[in-house]
XYZ file of C-alpha atoms in Angstrom:
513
model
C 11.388 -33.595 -17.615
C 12.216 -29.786 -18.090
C 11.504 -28.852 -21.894
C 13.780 -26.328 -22.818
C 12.753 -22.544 -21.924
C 14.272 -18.749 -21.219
C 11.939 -17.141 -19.094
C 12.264 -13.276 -17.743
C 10.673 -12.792 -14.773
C 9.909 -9.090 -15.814
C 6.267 -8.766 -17.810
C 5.343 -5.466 -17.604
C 6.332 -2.970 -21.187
C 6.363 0.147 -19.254
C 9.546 1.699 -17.517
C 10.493 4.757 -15.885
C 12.967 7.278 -17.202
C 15.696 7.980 -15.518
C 14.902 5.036 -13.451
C 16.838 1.171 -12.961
C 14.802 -1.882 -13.219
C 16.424 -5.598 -12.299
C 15.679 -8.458 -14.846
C 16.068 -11.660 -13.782
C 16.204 -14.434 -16.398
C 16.263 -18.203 -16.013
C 17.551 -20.313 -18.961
C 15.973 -24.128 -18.445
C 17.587 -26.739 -21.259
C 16.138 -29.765 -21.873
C 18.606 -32.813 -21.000
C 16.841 -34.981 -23.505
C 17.712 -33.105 -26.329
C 21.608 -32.679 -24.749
C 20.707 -29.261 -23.536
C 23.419 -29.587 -20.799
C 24.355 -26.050 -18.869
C 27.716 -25.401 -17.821
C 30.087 -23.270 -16.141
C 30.526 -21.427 -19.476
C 27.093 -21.212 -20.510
C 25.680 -17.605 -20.285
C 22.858 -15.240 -20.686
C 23.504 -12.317 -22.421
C 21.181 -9.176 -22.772
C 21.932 -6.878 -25.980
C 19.881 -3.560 -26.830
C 18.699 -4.559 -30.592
C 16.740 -0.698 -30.786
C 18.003 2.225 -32.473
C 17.335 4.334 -28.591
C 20.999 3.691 -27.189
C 20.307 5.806 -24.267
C 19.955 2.336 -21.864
C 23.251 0.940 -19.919
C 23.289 -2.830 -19.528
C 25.210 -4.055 -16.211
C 25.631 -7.338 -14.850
C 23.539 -7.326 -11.234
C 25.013 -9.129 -8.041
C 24.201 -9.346 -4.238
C 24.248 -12.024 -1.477
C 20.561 -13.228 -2.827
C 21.155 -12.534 -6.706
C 23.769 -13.300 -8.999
C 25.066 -15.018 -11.681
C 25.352 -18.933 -11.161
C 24.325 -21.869 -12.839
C 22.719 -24.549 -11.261
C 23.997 -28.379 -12.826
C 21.085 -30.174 -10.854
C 18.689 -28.148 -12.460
C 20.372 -27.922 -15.293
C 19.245 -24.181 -15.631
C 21.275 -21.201 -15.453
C 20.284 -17.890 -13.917
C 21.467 -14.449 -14.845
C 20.320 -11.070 -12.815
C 20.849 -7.761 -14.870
C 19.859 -4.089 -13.850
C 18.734 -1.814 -16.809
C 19.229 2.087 -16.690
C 16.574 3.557 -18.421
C 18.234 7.438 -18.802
C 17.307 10.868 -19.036
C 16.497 11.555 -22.772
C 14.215 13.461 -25.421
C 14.356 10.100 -27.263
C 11.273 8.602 -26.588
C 10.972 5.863 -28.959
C 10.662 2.088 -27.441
C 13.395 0.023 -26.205
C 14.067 -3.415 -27.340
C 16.219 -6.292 -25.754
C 17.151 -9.606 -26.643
C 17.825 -12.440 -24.084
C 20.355 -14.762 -25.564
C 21.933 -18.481 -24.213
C 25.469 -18.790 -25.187
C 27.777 -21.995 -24.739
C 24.639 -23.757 -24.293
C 24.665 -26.886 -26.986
C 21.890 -27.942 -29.178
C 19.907 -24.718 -28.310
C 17.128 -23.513 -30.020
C 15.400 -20.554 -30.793
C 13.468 -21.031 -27.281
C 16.456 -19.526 -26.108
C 16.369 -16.309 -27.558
C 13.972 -13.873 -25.976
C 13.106 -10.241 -27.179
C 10.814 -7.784 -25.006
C 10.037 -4.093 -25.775
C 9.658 -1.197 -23.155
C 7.582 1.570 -23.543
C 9.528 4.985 -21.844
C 7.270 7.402 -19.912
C 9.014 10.229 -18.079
C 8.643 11.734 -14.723
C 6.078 14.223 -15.608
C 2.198 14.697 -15.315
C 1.831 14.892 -19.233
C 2.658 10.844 -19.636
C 1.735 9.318 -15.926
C -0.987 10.216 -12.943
C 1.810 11.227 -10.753
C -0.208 10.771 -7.445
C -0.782 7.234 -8.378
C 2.721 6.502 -7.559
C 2.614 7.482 -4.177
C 2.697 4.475 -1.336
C -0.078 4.240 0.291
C 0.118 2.552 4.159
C -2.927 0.514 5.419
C -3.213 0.636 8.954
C -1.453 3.504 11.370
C 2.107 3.818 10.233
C 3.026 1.728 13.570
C 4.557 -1.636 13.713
C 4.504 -3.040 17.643
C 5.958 -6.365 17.706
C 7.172 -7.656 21.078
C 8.037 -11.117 19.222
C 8.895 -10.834 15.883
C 9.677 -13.559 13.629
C 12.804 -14.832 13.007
C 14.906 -14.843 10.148
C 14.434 -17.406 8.018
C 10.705 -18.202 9.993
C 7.497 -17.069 7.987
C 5.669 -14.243 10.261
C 2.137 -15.019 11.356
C -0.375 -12.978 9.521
C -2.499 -13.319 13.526
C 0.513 -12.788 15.722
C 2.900 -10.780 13.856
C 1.907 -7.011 13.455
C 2.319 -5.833 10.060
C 1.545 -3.244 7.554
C 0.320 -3.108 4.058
C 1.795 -0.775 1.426
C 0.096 0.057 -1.640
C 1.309 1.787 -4.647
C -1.044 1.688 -8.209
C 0.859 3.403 -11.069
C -1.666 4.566 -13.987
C -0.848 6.611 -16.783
C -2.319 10.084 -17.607
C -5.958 8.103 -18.816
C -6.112 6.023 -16.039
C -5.223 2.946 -17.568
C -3.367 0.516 -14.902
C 0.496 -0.292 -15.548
C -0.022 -3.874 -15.415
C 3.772 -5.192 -14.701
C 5.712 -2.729 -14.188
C 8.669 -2.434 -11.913
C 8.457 0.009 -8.512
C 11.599 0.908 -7.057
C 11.460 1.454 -3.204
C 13.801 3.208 -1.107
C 14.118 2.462 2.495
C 15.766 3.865 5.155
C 16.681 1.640 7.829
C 15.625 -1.199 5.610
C 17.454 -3.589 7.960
C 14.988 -3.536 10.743
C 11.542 -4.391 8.493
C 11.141 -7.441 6.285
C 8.791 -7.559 3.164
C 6.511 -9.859 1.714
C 5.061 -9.794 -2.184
C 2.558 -12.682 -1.195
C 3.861 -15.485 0.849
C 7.534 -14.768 -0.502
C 9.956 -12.742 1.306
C 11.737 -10.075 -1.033
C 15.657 -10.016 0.177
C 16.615 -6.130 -0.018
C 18.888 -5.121 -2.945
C 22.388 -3.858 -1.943
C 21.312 0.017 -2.664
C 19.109 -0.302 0.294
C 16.089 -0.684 -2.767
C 13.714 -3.212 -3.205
C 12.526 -3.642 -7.548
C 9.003 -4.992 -7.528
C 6.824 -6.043 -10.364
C 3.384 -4.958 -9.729
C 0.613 -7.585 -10.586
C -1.605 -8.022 -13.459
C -4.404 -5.806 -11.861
C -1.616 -3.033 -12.100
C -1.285 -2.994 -8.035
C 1.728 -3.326 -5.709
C 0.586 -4.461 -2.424
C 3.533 -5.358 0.083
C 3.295 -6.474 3.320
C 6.028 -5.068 6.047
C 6.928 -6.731 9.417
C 10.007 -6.379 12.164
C 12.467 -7.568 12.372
C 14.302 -8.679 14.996
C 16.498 -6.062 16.489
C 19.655 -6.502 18.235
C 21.170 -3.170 19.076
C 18.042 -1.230 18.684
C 13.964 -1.551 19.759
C 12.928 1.711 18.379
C 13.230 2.608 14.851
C 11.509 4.856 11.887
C 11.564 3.347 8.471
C 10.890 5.482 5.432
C 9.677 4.178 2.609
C 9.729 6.530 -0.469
C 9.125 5.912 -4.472
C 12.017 6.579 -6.556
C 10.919 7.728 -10.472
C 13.235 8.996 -12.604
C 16.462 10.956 -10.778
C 14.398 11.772 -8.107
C 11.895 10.619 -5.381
C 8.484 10.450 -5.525
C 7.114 12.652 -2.508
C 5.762 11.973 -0.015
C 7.417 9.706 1.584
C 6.108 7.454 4.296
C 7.199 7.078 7.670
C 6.442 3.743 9.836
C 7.608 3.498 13.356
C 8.610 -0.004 14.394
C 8.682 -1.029 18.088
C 10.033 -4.010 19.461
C 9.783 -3.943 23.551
C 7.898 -2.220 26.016
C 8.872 0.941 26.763
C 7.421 2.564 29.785
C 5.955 6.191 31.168
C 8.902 8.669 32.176
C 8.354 10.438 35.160
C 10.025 13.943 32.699
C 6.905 13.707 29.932
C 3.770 14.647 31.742
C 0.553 13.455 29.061
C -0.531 15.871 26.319
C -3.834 17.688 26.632
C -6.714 17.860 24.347
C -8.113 21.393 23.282
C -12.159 21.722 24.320
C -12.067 17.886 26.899
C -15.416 17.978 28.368
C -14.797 15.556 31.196
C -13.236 12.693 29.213
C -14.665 13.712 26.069
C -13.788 15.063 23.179
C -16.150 16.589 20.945
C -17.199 15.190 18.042
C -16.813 16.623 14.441
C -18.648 19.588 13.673
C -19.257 18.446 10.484
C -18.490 16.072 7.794
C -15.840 18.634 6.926
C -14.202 18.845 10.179
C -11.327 15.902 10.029
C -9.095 16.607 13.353
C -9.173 17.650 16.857
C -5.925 19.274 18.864
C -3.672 17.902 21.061
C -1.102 20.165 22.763
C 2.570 19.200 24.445
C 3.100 20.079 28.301
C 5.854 22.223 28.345
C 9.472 20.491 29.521
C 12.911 21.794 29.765
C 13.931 18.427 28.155
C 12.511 18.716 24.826
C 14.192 20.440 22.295
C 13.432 21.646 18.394
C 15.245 18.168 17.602
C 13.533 15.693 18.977
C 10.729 13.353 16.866
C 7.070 13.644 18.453
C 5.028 10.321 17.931
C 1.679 10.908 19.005
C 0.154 7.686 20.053
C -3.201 6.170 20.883
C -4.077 3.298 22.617
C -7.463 2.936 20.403
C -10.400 1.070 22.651
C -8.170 0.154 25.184
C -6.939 -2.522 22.875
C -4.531 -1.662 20.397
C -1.469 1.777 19.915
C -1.920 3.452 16.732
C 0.497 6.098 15.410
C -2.138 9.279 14.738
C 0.529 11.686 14.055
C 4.359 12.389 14.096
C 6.641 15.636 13.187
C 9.621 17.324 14.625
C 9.036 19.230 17.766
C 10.812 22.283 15.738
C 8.783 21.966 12.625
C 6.067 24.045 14.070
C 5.819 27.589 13.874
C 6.106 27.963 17.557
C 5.545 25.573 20.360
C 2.434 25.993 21.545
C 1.329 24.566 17.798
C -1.209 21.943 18.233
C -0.746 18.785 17.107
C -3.547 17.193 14.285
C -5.418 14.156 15.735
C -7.658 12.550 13.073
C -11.113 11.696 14.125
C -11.625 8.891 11.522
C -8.730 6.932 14.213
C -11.513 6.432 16.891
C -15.245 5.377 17.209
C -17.422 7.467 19.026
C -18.032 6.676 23.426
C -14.822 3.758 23.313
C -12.024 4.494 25.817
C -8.963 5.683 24.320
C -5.376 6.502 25.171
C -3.241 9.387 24.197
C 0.353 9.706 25.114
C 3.506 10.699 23.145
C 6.880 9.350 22.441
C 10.103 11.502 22.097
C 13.057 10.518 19.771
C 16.126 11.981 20.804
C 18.685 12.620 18.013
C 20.970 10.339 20.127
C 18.842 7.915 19.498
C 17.293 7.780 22.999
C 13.645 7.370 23.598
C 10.723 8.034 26.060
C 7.285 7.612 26.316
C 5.076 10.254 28.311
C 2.089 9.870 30.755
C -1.436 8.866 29.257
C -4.522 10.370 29.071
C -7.974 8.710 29.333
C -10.568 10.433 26.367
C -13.500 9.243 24.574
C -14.407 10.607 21.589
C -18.218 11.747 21.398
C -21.445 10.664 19.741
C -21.900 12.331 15.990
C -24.689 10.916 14.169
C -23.091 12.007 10.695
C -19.377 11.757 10.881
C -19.008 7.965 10.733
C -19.586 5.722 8.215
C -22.187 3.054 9.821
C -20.434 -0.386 10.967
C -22.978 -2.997 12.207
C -23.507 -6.626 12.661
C -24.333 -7.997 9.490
C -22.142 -9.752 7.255
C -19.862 -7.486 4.676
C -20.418 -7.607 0.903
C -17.874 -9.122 -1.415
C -17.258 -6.623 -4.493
C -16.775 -8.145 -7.777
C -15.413 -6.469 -11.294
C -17.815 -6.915 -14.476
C -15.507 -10.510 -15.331
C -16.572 -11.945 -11.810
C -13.147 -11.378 -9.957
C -13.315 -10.456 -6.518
C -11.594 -7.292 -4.723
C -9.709 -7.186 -2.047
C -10.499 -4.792 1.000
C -8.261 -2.100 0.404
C -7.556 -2.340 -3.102
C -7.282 0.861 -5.470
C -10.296 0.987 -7.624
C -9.190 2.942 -10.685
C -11.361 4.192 -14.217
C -9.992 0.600 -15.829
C -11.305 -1.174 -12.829
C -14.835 0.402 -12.863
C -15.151 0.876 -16.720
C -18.207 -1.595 -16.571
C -19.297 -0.925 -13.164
C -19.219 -3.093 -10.167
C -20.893 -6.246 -8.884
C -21.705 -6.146 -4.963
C -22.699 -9.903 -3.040
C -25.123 -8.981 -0.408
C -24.930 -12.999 1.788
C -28.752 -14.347 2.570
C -30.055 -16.802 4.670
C -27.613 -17.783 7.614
C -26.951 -15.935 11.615
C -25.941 -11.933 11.002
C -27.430 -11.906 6.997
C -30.954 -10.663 5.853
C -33.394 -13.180 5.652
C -36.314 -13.848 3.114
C -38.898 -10.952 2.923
C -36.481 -8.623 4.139
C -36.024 -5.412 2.389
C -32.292 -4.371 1.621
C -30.947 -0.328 0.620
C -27.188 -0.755 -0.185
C -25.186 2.367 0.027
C -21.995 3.607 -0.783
C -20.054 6.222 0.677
C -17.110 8.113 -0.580
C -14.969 11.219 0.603
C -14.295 13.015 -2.252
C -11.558 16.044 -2.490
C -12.031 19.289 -4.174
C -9.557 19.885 -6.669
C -8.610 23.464 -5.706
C -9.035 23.653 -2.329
C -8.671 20.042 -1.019
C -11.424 19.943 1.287
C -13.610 16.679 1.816
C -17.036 16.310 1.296
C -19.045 13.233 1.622
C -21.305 11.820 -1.309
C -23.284 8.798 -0.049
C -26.076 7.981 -2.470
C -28.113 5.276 -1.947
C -27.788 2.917 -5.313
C -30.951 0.494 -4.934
C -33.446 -1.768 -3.123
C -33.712 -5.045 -2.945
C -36.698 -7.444 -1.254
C -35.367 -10.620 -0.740
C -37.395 -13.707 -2.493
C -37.159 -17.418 -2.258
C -34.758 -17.576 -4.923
C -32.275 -15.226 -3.145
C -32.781 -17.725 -0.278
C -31.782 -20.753 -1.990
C -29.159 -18.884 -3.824
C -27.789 -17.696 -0.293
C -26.807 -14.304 -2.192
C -28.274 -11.373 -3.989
C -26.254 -9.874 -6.639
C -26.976 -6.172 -7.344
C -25.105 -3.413 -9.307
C -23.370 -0.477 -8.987
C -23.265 1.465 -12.046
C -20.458 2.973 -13.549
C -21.463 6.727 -13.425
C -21.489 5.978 -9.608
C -17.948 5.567 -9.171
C -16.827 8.017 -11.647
C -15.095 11.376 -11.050
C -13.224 10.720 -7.689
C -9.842 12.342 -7.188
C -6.655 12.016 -4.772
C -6.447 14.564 -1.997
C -3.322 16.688 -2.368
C -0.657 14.637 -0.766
C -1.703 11.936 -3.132
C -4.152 9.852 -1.328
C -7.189 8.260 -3.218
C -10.488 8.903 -2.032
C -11.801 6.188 0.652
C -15.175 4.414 -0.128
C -17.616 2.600 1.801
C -19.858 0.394 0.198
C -22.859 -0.963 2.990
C -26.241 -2.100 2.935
C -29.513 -1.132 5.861
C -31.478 -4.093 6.457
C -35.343 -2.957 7.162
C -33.858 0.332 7.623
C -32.657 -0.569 11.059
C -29.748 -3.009 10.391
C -26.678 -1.943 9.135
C -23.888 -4.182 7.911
C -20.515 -4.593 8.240
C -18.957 -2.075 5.277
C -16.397 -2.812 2.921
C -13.568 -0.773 2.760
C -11.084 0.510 -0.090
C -9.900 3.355 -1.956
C -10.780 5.561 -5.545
C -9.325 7.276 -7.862
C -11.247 7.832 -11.202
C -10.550 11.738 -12.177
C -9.644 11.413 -15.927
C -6.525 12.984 -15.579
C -7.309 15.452 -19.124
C -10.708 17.123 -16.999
């Protein structure tokens, strides 16, 4: 039996100025105490704060609206919440009330207070509210799920997109709302989870981020009827404006083939098949140049492509063929897209304005050895990462100052096929690209944290545990365009083995340095 309960599926105390957030909130009466729902019965939201600069609207689309359900006996009431433009700064306070609703108590009554923080680099880390796309901007699905049909995590190509708000000390927003604006948002689908997230009808989608202070989305196809080409942009909108830069994912949905019109691009310095490798840890692309055609023009979208190890297309770069400063402008191809001696693929597609689309001829390259570019991948089993209260992170996960404060745990796995084994000696590394502040250019810092022999204990255990101290991880910033610093954390078995390495992302500049 339902006791009785108002519950707002917003947590979070921080909002955005100038910015809308959608509260949904869910009135649940108890039957046994007569707390009977009706058509009548409402939720009502009333600012209770002297700041009056908030508008209060009733919210409604296909997926959300006002209703009450009688089998349930609950009612549910979606509001959106403009948060304006103003010097007032002083907290906002609402109060969730059930009306027509007999025999209710004060469980249905609900305050919660928002904290403002304008658009500016004073109150929030700016960068930290950029998204963030794991994996190659490219979606190719030949089969994608249908509506209504949960995609396949193995089958169904997808993308993560990660976005982890922190104010101007680094301290996570735990809860708050993002607003994302899509363009084309009728050919991708997104997950929070396991749950698909219905668009809103401004072509937005409102989502809370979790208690860790992350957003992490996951984006598939959709099936396409008129269309099996698109680009979806996915921006952050804060305040009146949007959060650059945006982010640009190419979905494909059938096969399209070579055109005899779009001979392959080239690659500047090929020796043979090969490309050279990085000169250095600082060098982060190689050219690729455009045959000339009498078919392309300053408006057509360039997508150059890769088919990585002969396995797999990866977007590695994109812009308008007019963009340039003239057209023999290379195009930027990222080393960090291929490992060294694997056969690759690199061929173009061109977007017409009309909508039309081609793919060129391919050409075969492998990129060459460089014993200090990459960071080393082997055989044995990753590490799991825990924080100082024993939770584990997630590959790809934002580590931030709140989320290193007390430094990390790392899980080195003992005993079994591909792990060290007793009497084995163990130097775990990690390996970040850090960004100068001025200048943006990358250097590498890979210090090695400790040694470890492995004992009987550590045997029976089947896991060492060994730490990575907080002055380690301190002091990493975001590159200009917003993008935390990658880290690698690894370990050398015997100084000949290298694991598997885990993979995420930094950002702990104290925003006041």
């Amino acid at each position: 039996m339902a006791t009785e309960n108002l519950d707002i599926d917003f947590k979070g105390t921080d909002v955005f100025q100038g910015s809308k957030i959608i509260i949904i909130a869910t009135y649940t009466g108890d039957t046994s105490k007569h707390q009977t729902v009706s058509d009548s019965s409402d939720i009502t939201v009333e600012n209770t704060s002297s700041n009056q600069n908030v508008i209060i609207s009733p919210y409604k689309d296909k997926y959300r609206y006002k209703h009450t359900d009688n089998k349930g006996n609950k009612i549910i009431a979606p509001y959106i919440i403009e948060i304006k433009n103003s010097t007032e700064n002083s907290s906002i306070k609402l109060e969730f009330s059930i009306k027509n609703v007999t025999n209710s108590t004060a469980a249905g009554i609900k305050d919660i207070t928002l904290t403002q923080h304008p658009y500016s680099d004073h109150d929030l880390q700016l960068k930290s509210l950029f998204p963030i796309v794991i994996g190659s901007n490219l979606i190719e699905d030949f089969s994608p799920a249908p509506d209504g049909q949960l995609p396949d995590n193995q089958k169904n190509a997808h993308l993560n997109v990660l976005i982890y708000p922190r104010n101007k000390s680094g301290v996570a927003m735990n809860n708050c709302q993002i607003a994302l604006k899509v363009t084309n948002i009728e050919y991708m689908r997104l997950y929070n989870g396991e749950t698909e997230v219905p668009p809103f009808n401004d072509n937005m989608y409102y989502i809370n981020t979790g208690d860790d202070g992350n957003l992490d989305v996951t984006i598939f196809a959709r099936q396409m009827a008129s269309s099996y080409f698109k680009e979806v942009i996915i921006s952050n909108v804060i305040g009146d404006e949007t959060a650059p830069p945006s982010k640009n994912i190419l979905i494909i949905t059938k096969k399209i083939l070579p055109s005899d019109n779009f001979d392959n691009p080239t690659i500047e310095y090929l020796d043979g098949d090969e490309v050279p490798p990085p000169s250095s840890k600082l060098d982060i692309s190689f050219n690729a140049n455009l045959p000339y055609s009498d078919t392309l023009t300053s408006t057509d979208t360039i997508y150059i492509m890769s088919k990585v190890n002969n396995q797999y297309n990866t977007l590695c770069t994109s812009d308008l063929y007019g963009n340039r400063k003239n057209i023999d402008e290379p195009f930027k191809i990222p080393y960090d897209i291929f490992t060294p001696l694997q056969i690759n693929t690199l061929f173009y597609y061109v977007l017409k304005l009309n909508g039309n689309i081609y793919r060129s001829r391919e050409l075969l390259f492998k990129l060459g050895q460089s014993n200090d570019y990459l960071v080393p991948s082997g055989n044995l089993e990753r590490v799991t990462i825990q924080d100082s209260s024993g939770l584990d992170f997630d590959e790809h996960h934002v580590l931030g100052i709140d989320s290193v404060k007390n430094g990390l745990t790392c899980i080195i796995p003992v005993g079994d096929k591909n792990q060290v084994q007793l009497g084995d000696k163990v130097d775990y590394y990690i390996y970040v690209i850090r960004f100068d502040p001025e200048t943006d250019d990358p250097s590498v810092d890979n210090p090695l944290i400790d040694s470890k022999s492995i004992k009987p204990k550590d045997v029976q255990a089947k896991q060492i545990h060994v730490s990575i101290p907080q002055s380690a991880l301190m002091g990493f910033n975001t590159d200009s365009q917003g993008h935390p610093s990658p880290i690698a954390i690894y370990y050398i078995n015997n100084g000949r083995e290298y694991s598997k390495t885990w993979q995420a992302y930094i950002d702990t500049q104290p925003s006041d340095l």
